[in-house]
Amino acid sequence: MKSTLKILVLSGIISLVASSMGRGQGKVLLQVPTAEQEAALIWQSINDIAFFDAHGYQLSLPQGALIDSLLALSRQQLLEERHRIALTRYVATQVYNADDYAVAAQQVQAAIPEVEAWLQSLSEASTDWDFTLYPSYQVSLTLYGPGGGYNPDDGSVTLWTSPKGGFKLSDDANSVLLHELVHLGIEASLVQHYQLSHRDKEYLVDAIVYY
C-alpha cells in the first residue's frame, strides 16, 4: 500500500475511533468447544500441515503416537476417513477436558461488554467506508491449531488459549478479541478494497485496536 494511502486510511481511523456511540451493536457470544469440535479443528490442522510447514507456522497439537502418525500420513497425502474417525475417538477419550477452557472463558466473558461497546463506536464512526458489523459474533476457544483466526463469511472467531488462560497475541482478552473482530469489520471495505498485504492488514488492525 502506498504511503499516501496509509496516511489517508490512518487519518480515517483516528476520526473513527474518536467518534461517539449511538447505533445498535453486534452481540458477542462465547462458545466452549465440544470434544468433537476440537477434533475437527485438529483434523483440519493436520490436513493442512504442508501449508503450515511451508509458511513456518508453529502448531499446537495434542501429544502422542497417533498424532505423529497422522502428521506423517498427511505429509504423504495418505489420510483417509478411518484416520479422522480414530482421531475423533482419541480426542474424546484421551485428550479433551472441558475444565481446560474455564480460565480463558472467564477472561473472554469479562471482556465482552467493553468489546461490544467498542464495536458500536467503530461502526458508527464509519463515514467514507463501512465497518462491517455482524448481528452476532460466535467466539470459540481452542487449545489447538496455528493460533486462532476469523471467518468473514459468518462473523465467527476462534481464539487460541491454554489451560492456564491467556492468548497467543496477548494475555489481555479485550485486545485479543477486539483484534479479531476488527479484522472482520474492515475485511471488505479496506483489506479487500485496497488489496492490502498481510503486513499492512495487521498494521492497520493494530492501529485501530491500540489507538
mmCIF file of C-alpha atoms in Angstrom:
data_model
loop_
_atom_site.group_PDB
_atom_site.id
_atom_site.type_symbol
_atom_site.label_atom_id
_atom_site.label_comp_id
_atom_site.label_asym_id
_atom_site.label_seq_id
_atom_site.Cartn_x
_atom_site.Cartn_y
_atom_site.Cartn_z
ATOM 1 C CA MET A 1 0.000 0.000 0.000
ATOM 2 C CA LYS A 2 1.412 3.433 -0.905
ATOM 3 C CA SER A 3 2.374 5.764 1.922
ATOM 4 C CA THR A 4 -0.234 8.353 0.887
ATOM 5 C CA LEU A 5 -2.957 5.724 1.142
ATOM 6 C CA LYS A 6 -1.658 4.718 4.559
ATOM 7 C CA ILE A 7 -1.935 8.323 5.708
ATOM 8 C CA LEU A 8 -5.499 8.617 4.405
ATOM 9 C CA VAL A 9 -6.571 5.350 5.961
ATOM 10 C CA LEU A 10 -4.953 6.057 9.303
ATOM 11 C CA SER A 11 -6.471 9.555 9.344
ATOM 12 C CA GLY A 12 -9.843 7.913 8.911
ATOM 13 C CA ILE A 13 -9.055 5.569 11.791
ATOM 14 C CA ILE A 14 -8.272 8.435 14.117
ATOM 15 C CA SER A 15 -11.646 10.065 13.466
ATOM 16 C CA LEU A 16 -13.320 6.652 13.536
ATOM 17 C CA VAL A 17 -12.029 5.736 16.976
ATOM 18 C CA ALA A 18 -12.808 9.190 18.344
ATOM 19 C CA SER A 19 -16.469 9.085 17.310
ATOM 20 C CA SER A 20 -19.288 8.722 19.802
ATOM 21 C CA MET A 21 -21.624 5.766 20.269
ATOM 22 C CA GLY A 22 -25.282 5.576 19.350
ATOM 23 C CA ARG A 23 -26.490 2.899 16.964
ATOM 24 C CA GLY A 24 -27.089 -0.824 17.637
ATOM 25 C CA GLN A 25 -24.202 -3.205 18.101
ATOM 26 C CA GLY A 26 -23.238 -6.783 17.318
ATOM 27 C CA LYS A 27 -23.557 -9.272 20.157
ATOM 28 C CA VAL A 28 -20.553 -11.380 21.098
ATOM 29 C CA LEU A 29 -21.420 -14.964 22.005
ATOM 30 C CA LEU A 30 -18.820 -17.222 23.624
ATOM 31 C CA GLN A 31 -18.680 -20.944 22.947
ATOM 32 C CA VAL A 32 -16.533 -23.525 24.716
ATOM 33 C CA PRO A 33 -15.869 -26.257 22.144
ATOM 34 C CA THR A 34 -17.024 -29.828 22.454
ATOM 35 C CA ALA A 35 -14.643 -32.744 22.031
ATOM 36 C CA GLU A 36 -15.989 -33.268 18.513
ATOM 37 C CA GLN A 37 -15.384 -29.627 17.570
ATOM 38 C CA GLU A 38 -11.818 -29.701 18.854
ATOM 39 C CA ALA A 39 -11.220 -32.961 16.993
ATOM 40 C CA ALA A 40 -12.480 -31.329 13.791
ATOM 41 C CA LEU A 41 -10.096 -28.391 14.226
ATOM 42 C CA ILE A 42 -7.174 -30.717 14.949
ATOM 43 C CA TRP A 43 -8.067 -32.793 11.900
ATOM 44 C CA GLN A 44 -8.137 -29.701 9.693
ATOM 45 C CA SER A 45 -4.781 -28.559 11.065
ATOM 46 C CA ILE A 46 -3.257 -31.968 10.364
ATOM 47 C CA ASN A 47 -4.710 -31.934 6.854
ATOM 48 C CA ASP A 48 -3.126 -28.524 6.237
ATOM 49 C CA ILE A 49 0.292 -29.398 7.672
ATOM 50 C CA ALA A 50 2.040 -28.934 4.302
ATOM 51 C CA PHE A 51 0.845 -25.331 4.186
ATOM 52 C CA PHE A 52 1.882 -24.693 7.777
ATOM 53 C CA ASP A 53 5.287 -26.264 7.160
ATOM 54 C CA ALA A 54 5.846 -24.123 4.071
ATOM 55 C CA HIS A 55 4.971 -20.876 5.859
ATOM 56 C CA GLY A 56 6.733 -21.553 9.135
ATOM 57 C CA TYR A 57 3.667 -21.825 11.354
ATOM 58 C CA GLN A 58 4.027 -23.361 14.801
ATOM 59 C CA LEU A 59 1.047 -25.582 15.545
ATOM 60 C CA SER A 60 -0.307 -26.555 18.924
ATOM 61 C CA LEU A 61 -1.440 -30.173 18.758
ATOM 62 C CA PRO A 62 -2.039 -32.971 21.281
ATOM 63 C CA GLN A 63 0.950 -35.164 22.036
ATOM 64 C CA GLY A 64 1.051 -38.851 21.204
ATOM 65 C CA ALA A 65 1.948 -41.528 18.700
ATOM 66 C CA LEU A 66 -1.372 -41.231 16.875
ATOM 67 C CA ILE A 67 -0.850 -37.517 16.192
ATOM 68 C CA ASP A 68 2.701 -38.142 14.962
ATOM 69 C CA SER A 69 1.406 -40.880 12.681
ATOM 70 C CA LEU A 70 -1.356 -38.699 11.238
ATOM 71 C CA LEU A 71 1.077 -35.849 10.577
ATOM 72 C CA ALA A 72 3.366 -38.219 8.690
ATOM 73 C CA LEU A 73 0.436 -39.546 6.649
ATOM 74 C CA SER A 74 -0.759 -36.033 5.864
ATOM 75 C CA ARG A 75 2.669 -35.024 4.577
ATOM 76 C CA GLN A 76 2.446 -38.017 2.235
ATOM 77 C CA GLN A 77 -1.174 -37.167 1.313
ATOM 78 C CA LEU A 78 -2.348 -40.539 2.598
ATOM 79 C CA LEU A 79 -5.029 -39.553 5.100
ATOM 80 C CA GLU A 80 -8.336 -41.432 4.931
ATOM 81 C CA GLU A 81 -11.719 -41.239 6.644
ATOM 82 C CA ARG A 82 -10.739 -44.013 9.072
ATOM 83 C CA HIS A 83 -7.947 -41.793 10.346
ATOM 84 C CA ARG A 84 -10.404 -38.991 11.075
ATOM 85 C CA ILE A 85 -12.631 -41.392 13.000
ATOM 86 C CA ALA A 86 -9.652 -42.640 15.026
ATOM 87 C CA LEU A 87 -8.619 -39.072 15.824
ATOM 88 C CA THR A 88 -12.134 -38.106 16.932
ATOM 89 C CA ARG A 89 -12.246 -41.099 19.278
ATOM 90 C CA TYR A 90 -8.764 -40.320 20.621
ATOM 91 C CA VAL A 91 -9.599 -36.684 21.359
ATOM 92 C CA ALA A 92 -12.869 -37.586 23.066
ATOM 93 C CA THR A 93 -11.372 -40.292 25.278
ATOM 94 C CA GLN A 94 -7.740 -39.262 25.838
ATOM 95 C CA VAL A 95 -7.377 -35.534 25.237
ATOM 96 C CA TYR A 96 -10.471 -33.388 25.821
ATOM 97 C CA ASN A 97 -11.225 -31.880 29.229
ATOM 98 C CA ALA A 98 -13.833 -29.130 29.443
ATOM 99 C CA ASP A 99 -12.133 -27.687 32.527
ATOM 100 C CA ASP A 100 -9.128 -26.724 30.364
ATOM 101 C CA TYR A 101 -11.153 -23.842 28.911
ATOM 102 C CA ALA A 102 -12.538 -22.424 32.162
ATOM 103 C CA VAL A 103 -9.922 -19.719 32.815
ATOM 104 C CA ALA A 104 -9.964 -18.359 29.252
ATOM 105 C CA ALA A 105 -13.764 -18.480 29.127
ATOM 106 C CA GLN A 106 -13.927 -16.336 32.261
ATOM 107 C CA GLN A 107 -11.416 -13.864 30.761
ATOM 108 C CA VAL A 108 -13.330 -13.534 27.491
ATOM 109 C CA GLN A 109 -16.715 -13.288 29.171
ATOM 110 C CA ALA A 110 -15.453 -10.425 31.317
ATOM 111 C CA ALA A 111 -14.151 -8.615 28.220
ATOM 112 C CA ILE A 112 -17.341 -8.866 26.165
ATOM 113 C CA PRO A 113 -19.217 -5.752 27.450
ATOM 114 C CA GLU A 114 -16.299 -3.431 26.700
ATOM 115 C CA VAL A 115 -15.638 -5.070 23.336
ATOM 116 C CA GLU A 116 -19.293 -4.718 22.312
ATOM 117 C CA ALA A 117 -19.141 -1.019 23.195
ATOM 118 C CA TRP A 118 -16.036 -0.615 21.013
ATOM 119 C CA LEU A 119 -17.760 -2.366 18.133
ATOM 120 C CA GLN A 120 -20.678 0.023 18.336
ATOM 121 C CA SER A 121 -18.366 3.044 18.376
ATOM 122 C CA LEU A 122 -16.296 1.772 15.456
ATOM 123 C CA SER A 123 -19.339 1.001 13.350
ATOM 124 C CA GLU A 124 -20.964 4.390 13.886
ATOM 125 C CA ALA A 125 -17.796 6.325 13.145
ATOM 126 C CA SER A 126 -17.506 4.857 9.641
ATOM 127 C CA THR A 127 -18.269 7.564 7.064
ATOM 128 C CA ASP A 128 -16.137 7.254 3.936
ATOM 129 C CA TRP A 129 -16.016 3.469 4.256
ATOM 130 C CA ASP A 130 -18.084 0.862 6.048
ATOM 131 C CA PHE A 131 -17.075 -1.002 9.177
ATOM 132 C CA THR A 132 -18.962 -4.280 8.805
ATOM 133 C CA LEU A 133 -20.959 -5.044 11.915
ATOM 134 C CA TYR A 134 -22.377 -8.562 12.141
ATOM 135 C CA PRO A 135 -25.659 -9.199 14.001
ATOM 136 C CA SER A 136 -23.695 -11.527 16.278
ATOM 137 C CA TYR A 137 -20.205 -12.968 16.617
ATOM 138 C CA GLN A 138 -19.641 -16.590 17.584
ATOM 139 C CA VAL A 139 -16.367 -16.695 19.511
ATOM 140 C CA SER A 140 -14.926 -20.154 20.086
ATOM 141 C CA LEU A 141 -11.958 -21.157 22.201
ATOM 142 C CA THR A 142 -9.413 -23.770 21.200
ATOM 143 C CA LEU A 143 -6.243 -25.270 22.636
ATOM 144 C CA TYR A 144 -5.004 -26.330 19.206
ATOM 145 C CA GLY A 145 -4.105 -25.181 15.717
ATOM 146 C CA PRO A 146 -1.998 -22.272 14.451
ATOM 147 C CA GLY A 147 -3.339 -19.645 16.850
ATOM 148 C CA GLY A 148 -6.945 -18.808 16.037
ATOM 149 C CA GLY A 149 -8.438 -16.554 13.398
ATOM 150 C CA TYR A 150 -11.630 -15.168 11.899
ATOM 151 C CA ASN A 151 -14.134 -16.065 9.180
ATOM 152 C CA PRO A 152 -15.714 -13.094 7.320
ATOM 153 C CA ASP A 153 -18.335 -15.397 5.774
ATOM 154 C CA ASP A 154 -20.185 -15.830 9.066
ATOM 155 C CA GLY A 155 -18.542 -13.469 11.551
ATOM 156 C CA SER A 156 -17.036 -16.250 13.643
ATOM 157 C CA VAL A 157 -13.784 -16.025 15.581
ATOM 158 C CA THR A 158 -11.524 -18.684 17.056
ATOM 159 C CA LEU A 159 -9.181 -17.749 19.904
ATOM 160 C CA TRP A 160 -6.259 -19.959 20.867
ATOM 161 C CA THR A 161 -5.700 -20.316 24.599
ATOM 162 C CA SER A 162 -4.189 -22.676 27.164
ATOM 163 C CA PRO A 163 -5.482 -24.335 30.346
ATOM 164 C CA LYS A 164 -3.816 -21.500 32.293
ATOM 165 C CA GLY A 165 -5.628 -18.871 30.243
ATOM 166 C CA GLY A 166 -4.036 -16.165 28.150
ATOM 167 C CA PHE A 167 -3.926 -15.958 24.368
ATOM 168 C CA LYS A 168 -1.413 -16.126 21.565
ATOM 169 C CA LEU A 169 -1.071 -12.385 20.881
ATOM 170 C CA SER A 170 -1.515 -11.142 24.432
ATOM 171 C CA ASP A 171 -2.763 -12.068 27.884
ATOM 172 C CA ASP A 172 -5.325 -9.263 27.578
ATOM 173 C CA ALA A 173 -8.625 -10.758 26.436
ATOM 174 C CA ASN A 174 -10.037 -7.362 25.449
ATOM 175 C CA SER A 175 -7.336 -6.529 22.908
ATOM 176 C CA VAL A 176 -7.077 -10.074 21.532
ATOM 177 C CA LEU A 177 -10.825 -10.376 20.970
ATOM 178 C CA LEU A 178 -11.120 -6.876 19.544
ATOM 179 C CA HIS A 179 -8.178 -7.571 17.209
ATOM 180 C CA GLU A 180 -10.056 -10.434 15.535
ATOM 181 C CA LEU A 181 -13.382 -8.576 15.414
ATOM 182 C CA VAL A 182 -11.742 -5.547 13.809
ATOM 183 C CA HIS A 183 -10.314 -7.883 11.175
ATOM 184 C CA LEU A 184 -13.885 -8.872 10.363
ATOM 185 C CA GLY A 185 -15.067 -5.268 10.311
ATOM 186 C CA ILE A 186 -12.519 -4.000 7.787
ATOM 187 C CA GLU A 187 -12.094 -7.091 5.617
ATOM 188 C CA ALA A 188 -14.426 -5.995 2.822
ATOM 189 C CA SER A 189 -14.211 -2.201 2.894
ATOM 190 C CA LEU A 190 -10.465 -1.818 3.429
ATOM 191 C CA VAL A 191 -8.492 -5.055 3.176
ATOM 192 C CA GLN A 192 -10.149 -6.388 0.027
ATOM 193 C CA HIS A 193 -10.888 -2.969 -1.490
ATOM 194 C CA TYR A 194 -7.264 -1.826 -1.265
ATOM 195 C CA GLN A 195 -5.787 -5.321 -1.646
ATOM 196 C CA LEU A 196 -3.727 -4.896 1.484
ATOM 197 C CA SER A 197 -0.815 -7.204 2.154
ATOM 198 C CA HIS A 198 -0.849 -9.342 5.286
ATOM 199 C CA ARG A 199 1.672 -6.995 6.915
ATOM 200 C CA ASP A 200 -0.344 -3.852 6.127
ATOM 201 C CA LYS A 201 -3.554 -5.540 7.251
ATOM 202 C CA GLU A 202 -2.079 -6.377 10.646
ATOM 203 C CA TYR A 203 -0.599 -2.878 10.940
ATOM 204 C CA LEU A 204 -3.995 -1.366 10.251
ATOM 205 C CA VAL A 205 -5.802 -3.565 12.757
ATOM 206 C CA ASP A 206 -3.258 -2.768 15.463
ATOM 207 C CA ALA A 207 -3.616 0.947 14.704
ATOM 208 C CA ILE A 208 -7.345 0.679 15.364
ATOM 209 C CA VAL A 209 -7.115 -1.542 18.434
ATOM 210 C CA TYR A 210 -4.327 0.295 20.214
ATOM 211 C CA TYR A 211 -5.083 3.878 19.149
#
